[in-house]
PDB file of C-alpha atoms in Angstrom:
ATOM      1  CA  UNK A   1       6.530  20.718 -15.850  1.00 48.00           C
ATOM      2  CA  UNK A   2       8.186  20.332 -12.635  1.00 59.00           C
ATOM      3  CA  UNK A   3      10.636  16.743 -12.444  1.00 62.00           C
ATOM      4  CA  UNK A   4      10.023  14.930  -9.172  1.00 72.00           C
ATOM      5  CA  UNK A   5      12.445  12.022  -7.981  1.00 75.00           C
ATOM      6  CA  UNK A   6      12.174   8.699  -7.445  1.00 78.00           C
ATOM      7  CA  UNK A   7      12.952   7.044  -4.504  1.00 80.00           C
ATOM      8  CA  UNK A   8      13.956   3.485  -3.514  1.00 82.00           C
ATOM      9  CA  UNK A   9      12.676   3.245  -0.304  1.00 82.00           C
ATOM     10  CA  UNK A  10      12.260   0.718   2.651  1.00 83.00           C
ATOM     11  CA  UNK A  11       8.627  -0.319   4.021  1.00 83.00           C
ATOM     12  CA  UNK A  12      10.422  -1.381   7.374  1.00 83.00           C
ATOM     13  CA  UNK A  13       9.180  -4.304   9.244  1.00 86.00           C
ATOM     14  CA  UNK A  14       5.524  -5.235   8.828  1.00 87.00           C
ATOM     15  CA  UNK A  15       2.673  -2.673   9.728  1.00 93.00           C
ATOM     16  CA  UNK A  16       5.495  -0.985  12.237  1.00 92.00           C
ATOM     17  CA  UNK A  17       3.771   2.854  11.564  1.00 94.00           C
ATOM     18  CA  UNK A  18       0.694   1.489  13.721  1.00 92.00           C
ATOM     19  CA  UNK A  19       3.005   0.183  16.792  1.00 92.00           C
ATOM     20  CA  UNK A  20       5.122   2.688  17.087  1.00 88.00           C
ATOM     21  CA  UNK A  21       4.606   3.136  21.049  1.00 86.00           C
ATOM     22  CA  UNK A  22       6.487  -0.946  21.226  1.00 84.00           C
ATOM     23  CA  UNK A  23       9.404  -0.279  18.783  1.00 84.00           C
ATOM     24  CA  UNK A  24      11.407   1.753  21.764  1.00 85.00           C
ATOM     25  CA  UNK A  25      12.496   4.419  18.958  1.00 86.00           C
ATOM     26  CA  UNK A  26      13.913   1.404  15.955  1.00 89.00           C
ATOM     27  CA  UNK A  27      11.620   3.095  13.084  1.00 90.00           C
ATOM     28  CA  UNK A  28      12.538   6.698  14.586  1.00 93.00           C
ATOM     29  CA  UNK A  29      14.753   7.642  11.769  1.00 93.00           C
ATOM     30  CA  UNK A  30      13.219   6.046   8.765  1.00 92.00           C
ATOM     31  CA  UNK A  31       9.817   7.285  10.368  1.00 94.00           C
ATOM     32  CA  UNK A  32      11.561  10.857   9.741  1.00 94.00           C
ATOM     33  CA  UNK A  33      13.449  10.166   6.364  1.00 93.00           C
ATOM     34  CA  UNK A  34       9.727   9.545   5.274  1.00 94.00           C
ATOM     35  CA  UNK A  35       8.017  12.518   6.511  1.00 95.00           C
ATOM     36  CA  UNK A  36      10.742  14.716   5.046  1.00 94.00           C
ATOM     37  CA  UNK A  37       9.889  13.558   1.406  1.00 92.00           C
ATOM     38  CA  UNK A  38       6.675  14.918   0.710  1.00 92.00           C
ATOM     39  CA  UNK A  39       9.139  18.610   1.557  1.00 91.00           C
ATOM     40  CA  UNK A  40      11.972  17.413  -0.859  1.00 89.00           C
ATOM     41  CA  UNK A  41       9.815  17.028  -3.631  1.00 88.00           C
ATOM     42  CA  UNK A  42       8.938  20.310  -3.644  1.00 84.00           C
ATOM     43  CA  UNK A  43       5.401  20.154  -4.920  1.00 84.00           C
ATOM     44  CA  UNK A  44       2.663  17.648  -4.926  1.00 89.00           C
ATOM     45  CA  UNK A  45       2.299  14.830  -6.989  1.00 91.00           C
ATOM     46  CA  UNK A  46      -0.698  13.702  -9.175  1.00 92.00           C
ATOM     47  CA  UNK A  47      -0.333  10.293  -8.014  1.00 93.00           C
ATOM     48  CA  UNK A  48       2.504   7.897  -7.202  1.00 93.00           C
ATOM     49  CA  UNK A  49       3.657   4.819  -8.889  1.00 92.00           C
ATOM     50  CA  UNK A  50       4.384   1.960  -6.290  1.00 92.00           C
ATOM     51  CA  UNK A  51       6.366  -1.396  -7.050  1.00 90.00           C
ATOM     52  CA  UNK A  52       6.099  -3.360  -4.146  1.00 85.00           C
ATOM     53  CA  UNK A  53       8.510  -6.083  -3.055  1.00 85.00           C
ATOM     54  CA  UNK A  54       5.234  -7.559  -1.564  1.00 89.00           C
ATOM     55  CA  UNK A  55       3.292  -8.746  -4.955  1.00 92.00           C
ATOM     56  CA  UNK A  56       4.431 -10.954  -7.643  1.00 94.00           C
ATOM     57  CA  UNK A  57       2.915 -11.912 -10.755  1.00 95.00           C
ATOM     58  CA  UNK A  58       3.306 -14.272 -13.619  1.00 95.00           C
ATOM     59  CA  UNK A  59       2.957 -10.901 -15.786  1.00 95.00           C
ATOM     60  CA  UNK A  60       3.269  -7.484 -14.712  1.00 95.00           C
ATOM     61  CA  UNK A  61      -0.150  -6.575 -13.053  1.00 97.00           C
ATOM     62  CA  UNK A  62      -1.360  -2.985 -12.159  1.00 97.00           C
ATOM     63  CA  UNK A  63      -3.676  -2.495  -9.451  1.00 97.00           C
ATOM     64  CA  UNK A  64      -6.943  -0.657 -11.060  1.00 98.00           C
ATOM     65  CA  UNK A  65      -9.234  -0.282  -8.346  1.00 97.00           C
ATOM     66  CA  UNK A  66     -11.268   3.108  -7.468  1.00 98.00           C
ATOM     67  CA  UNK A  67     -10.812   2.392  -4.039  1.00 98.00           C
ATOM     68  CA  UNK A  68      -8.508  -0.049  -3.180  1.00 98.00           C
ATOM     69  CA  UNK A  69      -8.949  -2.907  -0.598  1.00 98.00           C
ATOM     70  CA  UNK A  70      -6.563  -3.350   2.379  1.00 97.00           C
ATOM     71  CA  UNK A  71      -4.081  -6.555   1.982  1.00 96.00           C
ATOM     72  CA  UNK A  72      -2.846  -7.651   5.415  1.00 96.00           C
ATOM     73  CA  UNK A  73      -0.165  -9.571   4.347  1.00 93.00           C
ATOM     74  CA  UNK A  74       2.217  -9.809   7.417  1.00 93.00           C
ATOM     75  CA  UNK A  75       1.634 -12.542  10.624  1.00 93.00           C
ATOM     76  CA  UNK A  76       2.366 -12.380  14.230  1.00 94.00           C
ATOM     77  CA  UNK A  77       1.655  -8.729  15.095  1.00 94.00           C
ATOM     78  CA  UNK A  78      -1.023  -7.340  17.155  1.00 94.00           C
ATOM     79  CA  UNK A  79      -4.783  -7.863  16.340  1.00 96.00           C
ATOM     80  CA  UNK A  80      -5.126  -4.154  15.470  1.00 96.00           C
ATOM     81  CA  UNK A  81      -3.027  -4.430  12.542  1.00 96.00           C
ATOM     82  CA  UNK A  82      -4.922  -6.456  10.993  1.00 97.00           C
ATOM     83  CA  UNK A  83      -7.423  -3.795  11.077  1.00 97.00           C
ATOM     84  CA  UNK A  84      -6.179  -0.754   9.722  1.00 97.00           C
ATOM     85  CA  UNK A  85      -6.770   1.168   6.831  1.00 97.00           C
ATOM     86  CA  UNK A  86      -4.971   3.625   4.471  1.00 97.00           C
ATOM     87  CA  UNK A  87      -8.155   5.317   2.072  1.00 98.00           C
ATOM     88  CA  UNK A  88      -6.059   6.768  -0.857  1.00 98.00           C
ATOM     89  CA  UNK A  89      -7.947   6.462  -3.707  1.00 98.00           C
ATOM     90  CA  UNK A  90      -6.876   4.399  -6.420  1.00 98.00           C
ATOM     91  CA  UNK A  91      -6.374   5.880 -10.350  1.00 97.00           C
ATOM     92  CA  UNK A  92      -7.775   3.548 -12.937  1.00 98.00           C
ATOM     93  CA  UNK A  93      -6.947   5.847 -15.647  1.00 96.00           C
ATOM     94  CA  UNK A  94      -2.973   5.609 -14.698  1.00 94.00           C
ATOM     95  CA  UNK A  95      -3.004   1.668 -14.016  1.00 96.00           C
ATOM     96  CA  UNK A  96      -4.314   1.417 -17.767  1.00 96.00           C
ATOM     97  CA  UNK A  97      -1.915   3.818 -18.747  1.00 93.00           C
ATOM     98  CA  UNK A  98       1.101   2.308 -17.139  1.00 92.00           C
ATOM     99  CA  UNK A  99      -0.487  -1.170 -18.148  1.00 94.00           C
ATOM    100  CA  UNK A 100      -0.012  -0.063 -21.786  1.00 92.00           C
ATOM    101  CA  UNK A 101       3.460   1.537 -21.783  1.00 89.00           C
ATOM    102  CA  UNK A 102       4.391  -2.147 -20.506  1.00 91.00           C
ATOM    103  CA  UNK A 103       3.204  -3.587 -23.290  1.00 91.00           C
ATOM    104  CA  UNK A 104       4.558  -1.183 -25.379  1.00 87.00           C
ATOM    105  CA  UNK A 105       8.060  -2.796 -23.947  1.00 85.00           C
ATOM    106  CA  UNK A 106       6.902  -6.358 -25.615  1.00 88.00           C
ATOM    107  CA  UNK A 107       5.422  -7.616 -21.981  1.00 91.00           C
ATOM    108  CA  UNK A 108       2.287  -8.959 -21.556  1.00 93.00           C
ATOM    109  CA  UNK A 109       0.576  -6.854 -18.521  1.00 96.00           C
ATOM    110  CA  UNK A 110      -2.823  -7.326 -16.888  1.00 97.00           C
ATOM    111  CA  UNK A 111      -5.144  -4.570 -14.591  1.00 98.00           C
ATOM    112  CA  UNK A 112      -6.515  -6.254 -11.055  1.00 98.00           C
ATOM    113  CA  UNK A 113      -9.392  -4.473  -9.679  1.00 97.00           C
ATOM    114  CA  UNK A 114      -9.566  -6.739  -6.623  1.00 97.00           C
ATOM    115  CA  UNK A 115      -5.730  -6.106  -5.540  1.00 96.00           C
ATOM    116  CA  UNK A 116      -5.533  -3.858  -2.334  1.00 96.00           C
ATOM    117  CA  UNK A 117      -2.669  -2.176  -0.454  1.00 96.00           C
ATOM    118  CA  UNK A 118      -0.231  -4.539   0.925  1.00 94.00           C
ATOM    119  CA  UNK A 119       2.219  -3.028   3.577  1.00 94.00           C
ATOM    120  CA  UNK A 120       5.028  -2.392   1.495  1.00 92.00           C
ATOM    121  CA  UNK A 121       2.755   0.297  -0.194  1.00 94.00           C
ATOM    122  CA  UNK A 122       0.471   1.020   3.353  1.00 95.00           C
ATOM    123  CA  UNK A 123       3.018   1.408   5.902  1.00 95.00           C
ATOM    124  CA  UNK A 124       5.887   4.282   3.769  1.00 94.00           C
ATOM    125  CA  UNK A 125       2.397   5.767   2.696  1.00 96.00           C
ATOM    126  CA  UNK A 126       0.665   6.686   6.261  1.00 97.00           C
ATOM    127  CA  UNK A 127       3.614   8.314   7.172  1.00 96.00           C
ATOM    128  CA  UNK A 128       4.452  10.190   4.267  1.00 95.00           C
ATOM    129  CA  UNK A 129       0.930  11.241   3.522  1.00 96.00           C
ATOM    130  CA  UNK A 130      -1.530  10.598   6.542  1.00 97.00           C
ATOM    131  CA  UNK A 131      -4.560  11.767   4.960  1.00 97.00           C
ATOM    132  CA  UNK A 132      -4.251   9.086   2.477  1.00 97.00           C
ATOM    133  CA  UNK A 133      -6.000  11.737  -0.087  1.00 96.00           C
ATOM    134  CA  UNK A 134      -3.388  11.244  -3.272  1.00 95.00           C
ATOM    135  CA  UNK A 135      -3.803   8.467  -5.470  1.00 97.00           C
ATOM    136  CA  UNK A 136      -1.647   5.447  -5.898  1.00 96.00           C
ATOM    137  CA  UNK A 137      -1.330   2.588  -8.138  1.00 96.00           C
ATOM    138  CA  UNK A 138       0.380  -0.260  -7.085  1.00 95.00           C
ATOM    139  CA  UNK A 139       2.400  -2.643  -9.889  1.00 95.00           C
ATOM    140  CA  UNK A 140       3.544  -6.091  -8.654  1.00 95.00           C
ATOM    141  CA  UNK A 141       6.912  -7.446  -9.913  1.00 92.00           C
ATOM    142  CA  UNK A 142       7.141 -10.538 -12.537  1.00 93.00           C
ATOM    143  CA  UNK A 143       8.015 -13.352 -10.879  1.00 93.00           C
ATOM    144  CA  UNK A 144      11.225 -14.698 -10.969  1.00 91.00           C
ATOM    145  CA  UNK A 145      12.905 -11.280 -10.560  1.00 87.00           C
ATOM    146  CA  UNK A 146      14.700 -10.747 -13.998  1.00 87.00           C
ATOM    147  CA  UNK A 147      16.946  -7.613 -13.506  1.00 86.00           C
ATOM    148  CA  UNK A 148      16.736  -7.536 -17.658  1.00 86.00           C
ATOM    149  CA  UNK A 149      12.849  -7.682 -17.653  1.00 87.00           C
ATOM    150  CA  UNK A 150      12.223  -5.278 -14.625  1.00 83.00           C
ATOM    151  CA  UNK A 151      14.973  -2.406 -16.258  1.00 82.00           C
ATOM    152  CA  UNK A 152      13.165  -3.032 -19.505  1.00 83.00           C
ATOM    153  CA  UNK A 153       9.465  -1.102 -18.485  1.00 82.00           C
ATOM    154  CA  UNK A 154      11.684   1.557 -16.160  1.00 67.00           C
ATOM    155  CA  UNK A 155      10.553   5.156 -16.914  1.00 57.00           C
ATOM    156  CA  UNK A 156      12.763   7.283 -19.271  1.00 51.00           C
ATOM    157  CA  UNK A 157      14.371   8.804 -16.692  1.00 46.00           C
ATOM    158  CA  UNK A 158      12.543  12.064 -15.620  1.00 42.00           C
ATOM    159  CA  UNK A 159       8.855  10.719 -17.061  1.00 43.00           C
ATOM    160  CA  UNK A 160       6.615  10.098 -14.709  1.00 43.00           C
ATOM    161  CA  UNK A 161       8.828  13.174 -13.053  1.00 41.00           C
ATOM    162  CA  UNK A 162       7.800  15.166 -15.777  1.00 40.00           C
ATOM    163  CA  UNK A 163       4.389  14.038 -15.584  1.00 43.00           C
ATOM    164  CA  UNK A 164       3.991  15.013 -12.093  1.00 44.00           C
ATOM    165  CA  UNK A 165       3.917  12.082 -10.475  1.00 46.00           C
ATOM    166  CA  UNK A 166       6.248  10.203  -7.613  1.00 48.00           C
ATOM    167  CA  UNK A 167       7.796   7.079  -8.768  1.00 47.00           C
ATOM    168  CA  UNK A 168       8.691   4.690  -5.889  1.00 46.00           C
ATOM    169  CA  UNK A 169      10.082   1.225  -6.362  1.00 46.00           C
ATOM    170  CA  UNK A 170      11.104  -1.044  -3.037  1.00 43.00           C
ATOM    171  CA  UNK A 171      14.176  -3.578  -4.348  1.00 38.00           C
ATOM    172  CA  UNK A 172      16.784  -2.630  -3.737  1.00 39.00           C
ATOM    173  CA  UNK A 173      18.861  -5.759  -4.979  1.00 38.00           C
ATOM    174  CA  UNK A 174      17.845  -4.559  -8.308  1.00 35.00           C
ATOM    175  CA  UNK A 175      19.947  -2.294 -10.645  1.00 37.00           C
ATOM    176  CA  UNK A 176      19.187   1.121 -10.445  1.00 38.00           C
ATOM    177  CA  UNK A 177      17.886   3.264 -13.417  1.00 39.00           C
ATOM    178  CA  UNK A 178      20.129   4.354 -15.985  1.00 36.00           C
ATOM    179  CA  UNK A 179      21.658   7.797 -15.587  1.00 35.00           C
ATOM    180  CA  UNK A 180      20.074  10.479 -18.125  1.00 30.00           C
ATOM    181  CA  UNK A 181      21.439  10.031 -21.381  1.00 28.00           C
ATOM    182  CA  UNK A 182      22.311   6.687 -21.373  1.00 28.00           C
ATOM    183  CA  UNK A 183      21.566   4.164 -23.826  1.00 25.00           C
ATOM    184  CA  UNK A 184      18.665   1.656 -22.994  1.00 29.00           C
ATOM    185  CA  UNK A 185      15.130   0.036 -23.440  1.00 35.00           C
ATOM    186  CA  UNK A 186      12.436   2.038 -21.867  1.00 34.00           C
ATOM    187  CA  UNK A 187       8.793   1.701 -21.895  1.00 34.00           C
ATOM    188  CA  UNK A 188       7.639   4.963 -20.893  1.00 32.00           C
ATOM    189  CA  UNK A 189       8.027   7.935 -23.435  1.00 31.00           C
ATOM    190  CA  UNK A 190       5.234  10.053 -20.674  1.00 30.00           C
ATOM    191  CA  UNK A 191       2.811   9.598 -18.791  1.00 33.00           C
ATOM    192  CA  UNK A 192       0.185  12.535 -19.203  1.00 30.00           C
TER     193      UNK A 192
END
């Protein structure tokens, strides 16, 4: 099976995708860096995997909703915003996997079928694919931000590659992934 990347991307600033006409070009090149990675990848993915900067939980929490609700969880912007919507199905069957491989890891982890898109997930997403017609899961980070803890359910590197699917995560500030080979805690052994 084909390995797909993961990325650490920015979100930008708020719902910015849906105002770019009043930005005078300031999302230009990340609007462009995130149309060219649907054409890096090199084929489609199943589904991706986002871990957005935008929802924390007392446990690790997977978004398991068929169709996922719209969180609008920015202030100040136009009325509009507040108004979109970005239609990508959701994948129950992943969230429960994903939800299980972080147990597996020795953390307690929980499914939401209420949660909906919040920006950090929405606003990469219309941009890289505007149809909104591949599946995403969203999983919220643990609060308090533990480097240790957040490392500790990271992919084997190249599993969710393996597995076909797109594997985005949005801080930064936190350590990346261990190179291939390396010696360390993972949670996920696949995800088929």
């Amino acid at each position: 099976m084909e390995r797909l990347p993961t990325y650490f991307i920015s979100h930008g600033g708020g719902p910015w995708p849906y105002m770019m006409a009043q930005s005078n070009g300031m999302y230009d090149r990340l609007a462009q860096s995130l149309r060219d990675m649907p054409r890096q990848l090199g084929a489609r993915p199943k589904a991706v995997l986002v871990i957005s900067a935008h929802w924390e939980e007392r446990e690790f929490t997977v978004m398991a909703a068929a169709r996922p609700p719209m969180v609008y969880d920015y202030f100040g912007f136009p009325e509009h915003t507040y108004h979109v919507q970005y239609p990508a199905p959701g994948l129950p069957t992943l969230a429960e996997q994903v939800r299980q491989l972080i147990q597996v890891a020795g953390f307690s982890a929980r499914l939401d079928a209420q949660r909906g898109f919040d920006h950090g997930t929405f606003a990469p997403l219309v941009v890289m694919y505007p149809l909104a017609d591949l599946p995403v899961v969203q999983l919220s980070l643990r609060v308090g931000y533990d480097p240790a803890e957040h490392l500790a359910i990271r992919p084997c590197p190249g599993a969710a590659a393996r597995a076909g699917r797109a594997d985005r995560r949005q801080r930064p500030e936190l350590p990346q992934p261990a190179p291939h080979g390396a010696v360390g805690r993972c949670a996920v052994k696949a995800i088929r």
